[in-house]
């Protein structure tokens, strides 16, 4: 399996060095470059063609949003994963709306960060557990789920029929594209359902979600 090429963008050189050291322990990841400004990031991304870009949200010259917006028309656009000290809802929503596939806070462990990189590269979304709810609030539509009846699993009961269908297919190893074809919905709609499911079940990634679904005989 080829390694995931990662480019790191953060205006603190000590933090960049720390992330490099943490990710160097992963056999699945190769750091191809880093940058401390938006301009350096754009040049470095164009030069190294990374698979995943780890983005700080707040930087003096625009930060993550500026990088994502500046690469909007690139034919071979990388996947963006926000890595920020901020856990504010407006930051999470802004980055996801701009095109980031995930958002994690800087207190994440090295192994979890490596897992997040691999997950977003594979096509999954990845959020620190409490942040997934912000995405649901921003993108979900329709009426709230009804109150669960006594004795039922509240997390399972909160899932809509369509979300249960998507959950079962995710747990069985289907890709977003395969799920879309099977359910006759777009990949973007599958991504939205997946984000909703992560938030409602309070899981961080697909592997955890699969274990959660299997333990409840939903796979």
mmCIF file of C-alpha atoms in Angstrom:
data_model
loop_
_atom_site.group_PDB
_atom_site.id
_atom_site.type_symbol
_atom_site.label_atom_id
_atom_site.label_comp_id
_atom_site.label_asym_id
_atom_site.label_seq_id
_atom_site.Cartn_x
_atom_site.Cartn_y
_atom_site.Cartn_z
ATOM 1 C CA UNK A 1 0.000 0.000 0.000
ATOM 2 C CA UNK A 2 1.387 3.411 -0.923
ATOM 3 C CA UNK A 3 2.015 5.936 1.807
ATOM 4 C CA UNK A 4 -0.232 8.939 2.352
ATOM 5 C CA UNK A 5 1.671 12.097 1.435
ATOM 6 C CA UNK A 6 0.980 14.874 3.956
ATOM 7 C CA UNK A 7 1.744 18.601 3.863
ATOM 8 C CA UNK A 8 1.519 20.534 7.157
ATOM 9 C CA UNK A 9 0.470 24.183 7.427
ATOM 10 C CA UNK A 10 0.886 25.997 10.753
ATOM 11 C CA UNK A 11 2.503 29.287 11.700
ATOM 12 C CA UNK A 12 4.249 27.825 14.779
ATOM 13 C CA UNK A 13 7.475 26.068 13.823
ATOM 14 C CA UNK A 14 7.732 24.204 17.144
ATOM 15 C CA UNK A 15 4.241 22.778 16.676
ATOM 16 C CA UNK A 16 5.072 21.728 13.101
ATOM 17 C CA UNK A 17 8.169 19.927 14.375
ATOM 18 C CA UNK A 18 6.087 18.141 16.989
ATOM 19 C CA UNK A 19 3.503 16.982 14.437
ATOM 20 C CA UNK A 20 6.271 15.795 12.125
ATOM 21 C CA UNK A 21 7.755 13.735 14.960
ATOM 22 C CA UNK A 22 4.368 12.232 15.888
ATOM 23 C CA UNK A 23 3.450 11.292 12.328
ATOM 24 C CA UNK A 24 6.906 9.923 11.590
ATOM 25 C CA UNK A 25 5.960 6.989 13.828
ATOM 26 C CA UNK A 26 3.283 5.933 11.342
ATOM 27 C CA UNK A 27 4.264 3.496 8.606
ATOM 28 C CA UNK A 28 1.375 4.793 6.466
ATOM 29 C CA UNK A 29 2.310 8.482 6.328
ATOM 30 C CA UNK A 30 5.071 10.486 4.651
ATOM 31 C CA UNK A 31 5.473 14.206 5.450
ATOM 32 C CA UNK A 32 6.383 15.823 2.128
ATOM 33 C CA UNK A 33 6.603 19.410 3.346
ATOM 34 C CA UNK A 34 5.415 22.110 5.706
ATOM 35 C CA UNK A 35 4.773 25.843 5.670
ATOM 36 C CA UNK A 36 4.188 28.690 8.086
ATOM 37 C CA UNK A 37 2.309 31.096 5.810
ATOM 38 C CA UNK A 38 -0.479 30.851 3.260
ATOM 39 C CA UNK A 39 1.845 31.847 0.415
ATOM 40 C CA UNK A 40 4.425 29.209 1.390
ATOM 41 C CA UNK A 41 1.633 26.659 1.745
ATOM 42 C CA UNK A 42 0.277 27.283 -1.746
ATOM 43 C CA UNK A 43 3.738 27.036 -3.270
ATOM 44 C CA UNK A 44 4.548 23.898 -1.316
ATOM 45 C CA UNK A 45 1.255 22.177 -2.129
ATOM 46 C CA UNK A 46 1.728 22.887 -5.826
ATOM 47 C CA UNK A 47 5.300 21.584 -5.696
ATOM 48 C CA UNK A 48 4.778 18.406 -3.640
ATOM 49 C CA UNK A 49 1.223 17.346 -4.679
ATOM 50 C CA UNK A 50 0.259 15.950 -1.255
ATOM 51 C CA UNK A 51 -2.676 13.623 -0.667
ATOM 52 C CA UNK A 52 -3.697 15.342 2.586
ATOM 53 C CA UNK A 53 -3.047 18.865 3.855
ATOM 54 C CA UNK A 54 -3.136 19.415 7.633
ATOM 55 C CA UNK A 55 -4.316 22.989 8.106
ATOM 56 C CA UNK A 56 -4.195 25.388 11.008
ATOM 57 C CA UNK A 57 -7.397 27.449 11.070
ATOM 58 C CA UNK A 58 -6.099 30.775 12.391
ATOM 59 C CA UNK A 59 -2.944 32.272 10.930
ATOM 60 C CA UNK A 60 -1.963 35.947 10.503
ATOM 61 C CA UNK A 61 -2.406 35.873 6.715
ATOM 62 C CA UNK A 62 -5.714 34.052 6.462
ATOM 63 C CA UNK A 63 -5.088 30.521 7.635
ATOM 64 C CA UNK A 64 -6.920 27.409 6.575
ATOM 65 C CA UNK A 65 -9.805 29.070 4.768
ATOM 66 C CA UNK A 66 -7.442 31.068 2.572
ATOM 67 C CA UNK A 67 -5.539 27.929 1.561
ATOM 68 C CA UNK A 68 -8.698 25.949 0.775
ATOM 69 C CA UNK A 69 -10.249 28.795 -1.209
ATOM 70 C CA UNK A 70 -7.062 29.430 -3.182
ATOM 71 C CA UNK A 71 -6.928 25.794 -4.312
ATOM 72 C CA UNK A 72 -10.615 25.511 -5.216
ATOM 73 C CA UNK A 73 -10.011 25.260 -8.969
ATOM 74 C CA UNK A 74 -7.024 22.937 -8.925
ATOM 75 C CA UNK A 75 -7.653 19.738 -10.937
ATOM 76 C CA UNK A 76 -5.792 17.456 -8.493
ATOM 77 C CA UNK A 77 -6.886 19.039 -5.244
ATOM 78 C CA UNK A 78 -5.666 17.440 -1.987
ATOM 79 C CA UNK A 79 -7.912 16.461 0.901
ATOM 80 C CA UNK A 80 -7.932 19.006 3.733
ATOM 81 C CA UNK A 81 -7.976 18.135 7.438
ATOM 82 C CA UNK A 82 -8.212 21.053 9.865
ATOM 83 C CA UNK A 83 -5.934 20.806 12.906
ATOM 84 C CA UNK A 84 -6.651 23.690 15.255
ATOM 85 C CA UNK A 85 -6.560 24.858 18.843
ATOM 86 C CA UNK A 86 -10.055 26.254 18.229
ATOM 87 C CA UNK A 87 -13.135 24.146 18.874
ATOM 88 C CA UNK A 88 -15.562 26.994 18.130
ATOM 89 C CA UNK A 89 -18.624 25.975 16.125
ATOM 90 C CA UNK A 90 -18.187 28.801 13.633
ATOM 91 C CA UNK A 91 -14.641 27.675 12.804
ATOM 92 C CA UNK A 92 -15.658 24.047 12.350
ATOM 93 C CA UNK A 93 -18.626 24.935 10.135
ATOM 94 C CA UNK A 94 -16.655 27.438 8.045
ATOM 95 C CA UNK A 95 -13.883 24.947 7.268
ATOM 96 C CA UNK A 96 -16.278 22.112 6.426
ATOM 97 C CA UNK A 97 -18.395 24.366 4.209
ATOM 98 C CA UNK A 98 -15.198 25.447 2.415
ATOM 99 C CA UNK A 99 -14.311 21.849 1.654
ATOM 100 C CA UNK A 100 -12.337 20.341 4.548
ATOM 101 C CA UNK A 101 -13.126 16.650 5.072
ATOM 102 C CA UNK A 102 -12.441 16.689 8.789
ATOM 103 C CA UNK A 103 -11.584 18.803 11.805
ATOM 104 C CA UNK A 104 -9.574 17.839 14.884
ATOM 105 C CA UNK A 105 -8.250 19.849 17.805
ATOM 106 C CA UNK A 106 -4.573 20.100 18.720
ATOM 107 C CA UNK A 107 -4.947 18.024 21.883
ATOM 108 C CA UNK A 108 -5.383 14.942 19.679
ATOM 109 C CA UNK A 109 -2.842 12.160 20.259
ATOM 110 C CA UNK A 110 -0.249 11.268 17.644
ATOM 111 C CA UNK A 111 -1.788 7.855 16.830
ATOM 112 C CA UNK A 112 -5.279 9.364 16.556
ATOM 113 C CA UNK A 113 -3.991 12.110 14.269
ATOM 114 C CA UNK A 114 -2.350 9.498 12.039
ATOM 115 C CA UNK A 115 -5.642 7.598 11.955
ATOM 116 C CA UNK A 116 -7.510 10.783 11.067
ATOM 117 C CA UNK A 117 -5.132 11.422 8.146
ATOM 118 C CA UNK A 118 -5.569 7.889 6.811
ATOM 119 C CA UNK A 119 -9.347 8.040 7.238
ATOM 120 C CA UNK A 120 -9.864 11.303 5.332
ATOM 121 C CA UNK A 121 -7.518 10.069 2.611
ATOM 122 C CA UNK A 122 -9.673 6.948 2.227
ATOM 123 C CA UNK A 123 -12.779 9.066 1.694
ATOM 124 C CA UNK A 124 -14.230 9.162 5.201
ATOM 125 C CA UNK A 125 -14.941 12.232 7.278
ATOM 126 C CA UNK A 126 -13.165 12.570 10.640
ATOM 127 C CA UNK A 127 -14.037 14.843 13.552
ATOM 128 C CA UNK A 128 -13.053 15.094 17.176
ATOM 129 C CA UNK A 129 -16.134 13.568 18.880
ATOM 130 C CA UNK A 130 -17.776 16.724 20.219
ATOM 131 C CA UNK A 131 -17.200 18.636 16.980
ATOM 132 C CA UNK A 132 -19.292 16.310 14.815
ATOM 133 C CA UNK A 133 -22.404 17.825 16.358
ATOM 134 C CA UNK A 134 -21.573 21.218 14.879
ATOM 135 C CA UNK A 135 -21.561 19.665 11.414
ATOM 136 C CA UNK A 136 -24.934 18.041 12.056
ATOM 137 C CA UNK A 137 -26.410 21.317 13.248
ATOM 138 C CA UNK A 138 -25.130 23.121 10.160
ATOM 139 C CA UNK A 139 -26.088 20.608 7.478
ATOM 140 C CA UNK A 140 -28.915 18.420 8.781
ATOM 141 C CA UNK A 141 -32.456 19.109 7.616
ATOM 142 C CA UNK A 142 -35.900 17.879 8.563
ATOM 143 C CA UNK A 143 -37.562 17.376 11.899
ATOM 144 C CA UNK A 144 -35.700 16.275 15.001
ATOM 145 C CA UNK A 145 -35.809 12.582 15.783
ATOM 146 C CA UNK A 146 -38.626 11.598 18.147
ATOM 147 C CA UNK A 147 -37.906 10.878 21.787
ATOM 148 C CA UNK A 148 -36.834 7.252 22.277
ATOM 149 C CA UNK A 149 -39.225 4.870 23.926
ATOM 150 C CA UNK A 150 -38.226 3.510 27.312
ATOM 151 C CA UNK A 151 -35.906 0.538 27.053
ATOM 152 C CA UNK A 152 -34.535 1.362 23.607
ATOM 153 C CA UNK A 153 -30.967 2.451 22.828
ATOM 154 C CA UNK A 154 -31.260 6.263 22.535
ATOM 155 C CA UNK A 155 -28.405 6.504 20.003
ATOM 156 C CA UNK A 156 -29.913 3.848 17.725
ATOM 157 C CA UNK A 157 -33.393 5.310 18.042
ATOM 158 C CA UNK A 158 -32.087 8.776 17.097
ATOM 159 C CA UNK A 159 -30.963 7.512 13.683
ATOM 160 C CA UNK A 160 -33.370 7.957 10.785
ATOM 161 C CA UNK A 161 -34.262 5.024 8.539
ATOM 162 C CA UNK A 162 -31.888 6.309 5.849
ATOM 163 C CA UNK A 163 -29.082 6.806 8.379
ATOM 164 C CA UNK A 164 -29.534 3.196 9.542
ATOM 165 C CA UNK A 165 -29.232 2.044 5.923
ATOM 166 C CA UNK A 166 -26.035 4.049 5.455
ATOM 167 C CA UNK A 167 -24.687 2.842 8.817
ATOM 168 C CA UNK A 168 -25.157 -0.817 7.887
ATOM 169 C CA UNK A 169 -23.358 -0.367 4.589
ATOM 170 C CA UNK A 170 -20.531 1.617 6.205
ATOM 171 C CA UNK A 171 -20.090 -1.126 8.803
ATOM 172 C CA UNK A 172 -19.903 -3.729 6.020
ATOM 173 C CA UNK A 173 -16.999 -1.906 4.390
ATOM 174 C CA UNK A 174 -18.755 -0.202 1.463
ATOM 175 C CA UNK A 175 -17.191 3.015 0.125
ATOM 176 C CA UNK A 176 -19.194 6.242 -0.049
ATOM 177 C CA UNK A 177 -19.465 5.835 -3.807
ATOM 178 C CA UNK A 178 -20.727 2.257 -3.487
ATOM 179 C CA UNK A 179 -23.267 3.297 -0.865
ATOM 180 C CA UNK A 180 -24.493 6.099 -3.115
ATOM 181 C CA UNK A 181 -25.011 3.705 -6.023
ATOM 182 C CA UNK A 182 -26.816 1.153 -3.866
ATOM 183 C CA UNK A 183 -29.159 3.711 -2.270
ATOM 184 C CA UNK A 184 -29.477 5.908 -5.394
ATOM 185 C CA UNK A 185 -28.149 9.015 -3.635
ATOM 186 C CA UNK A 186 -25.153 11.262 -4.283
ATOM 187 C CA UNK A 187 -21.757 10.806 -2.641
ATOM 188 C CA UNK A 188 -22.246 14.214 -0.992
ATOM 189 C CA UNK A 189 -25.516 13.013 0.540
ATOM 190 C CA UNK A 190 -23.772 9.884 1.826
ATOM 191 C CA UNK A 191 -21.091 12.103 3.420
ATOM 192 C CA UNK A 192 -23.785 14.178 5.129
ATOM 193 C CA UNK A 193 -25.509 11.064 6.466
ATOM 194 C CA UNK A 194 -22.155 9.722 7.689
ATOM 195 C CA UNK A 195 -21.432 12.980 9.557
ATOM 196 C CA UNK A 196 -24.886 12.831 11.151
ATOM 197 C CA UNK A 197 -24.328 9.222 12.198
ATOM 198 C CA UNK A 198 -20.930 10.004 13.757
ATOM 199 C CA UNK A 199 -22.436 12.811 15.765
ATOM 200 C CA UNK A 200 -25.482 10.876 16.974
ATOM 201 C CA UNK A 201 -23.453 7.815 17.950
ATOM 202 C CA UNK A 202 -20.600 9.938 19.391
ATOM 203 C CA UNK A 203 -17.972 8.010 17.421
ATOM 204 C CA UNK A 204 -14.856 9.638 15.941
ATOM 205 C CA UNK A 205 -14.251 7.589 12.816
ATOM 206 C CA UNK A 206 -15.390 4.720 10.656
ATOM 207 C CA UNK A 207 -13.478 2.011 12.538
ATOM 208 C CA UNK A 208 -15.085 2.991 15.836
ATOM 209 C CA UNK A 209 -18.466 3.243 14.129
ATOM 210 C CA UNK A 210 -18.132 -0.274 12.711
ATOM 211 C CA UNK A 211 -17.376 -1.678 16.161
ATOM 212 C CA UNK A 212 -20.302 0.273 17.610
ATOM 213 C CA UNK A 213 -22.699 -1.027 14.937
ATOM 214 C CA UNK A 214 -21.478 -4.614 15.268
ATOM 215 C CA UNK A 215 -21.951 -4.583 19.032
ATOM 216 C CA UNK A 216 -25.602 -3.639 18.457
ATOM 217 C CA UNK A 217 -26.223 -6.162 15.658
ATOM 218 C CA UNK A 218 -26.644 -3.354 13.113
ATOM 219 C CA UNK A 219 -23.947 -4.462 10.671
#
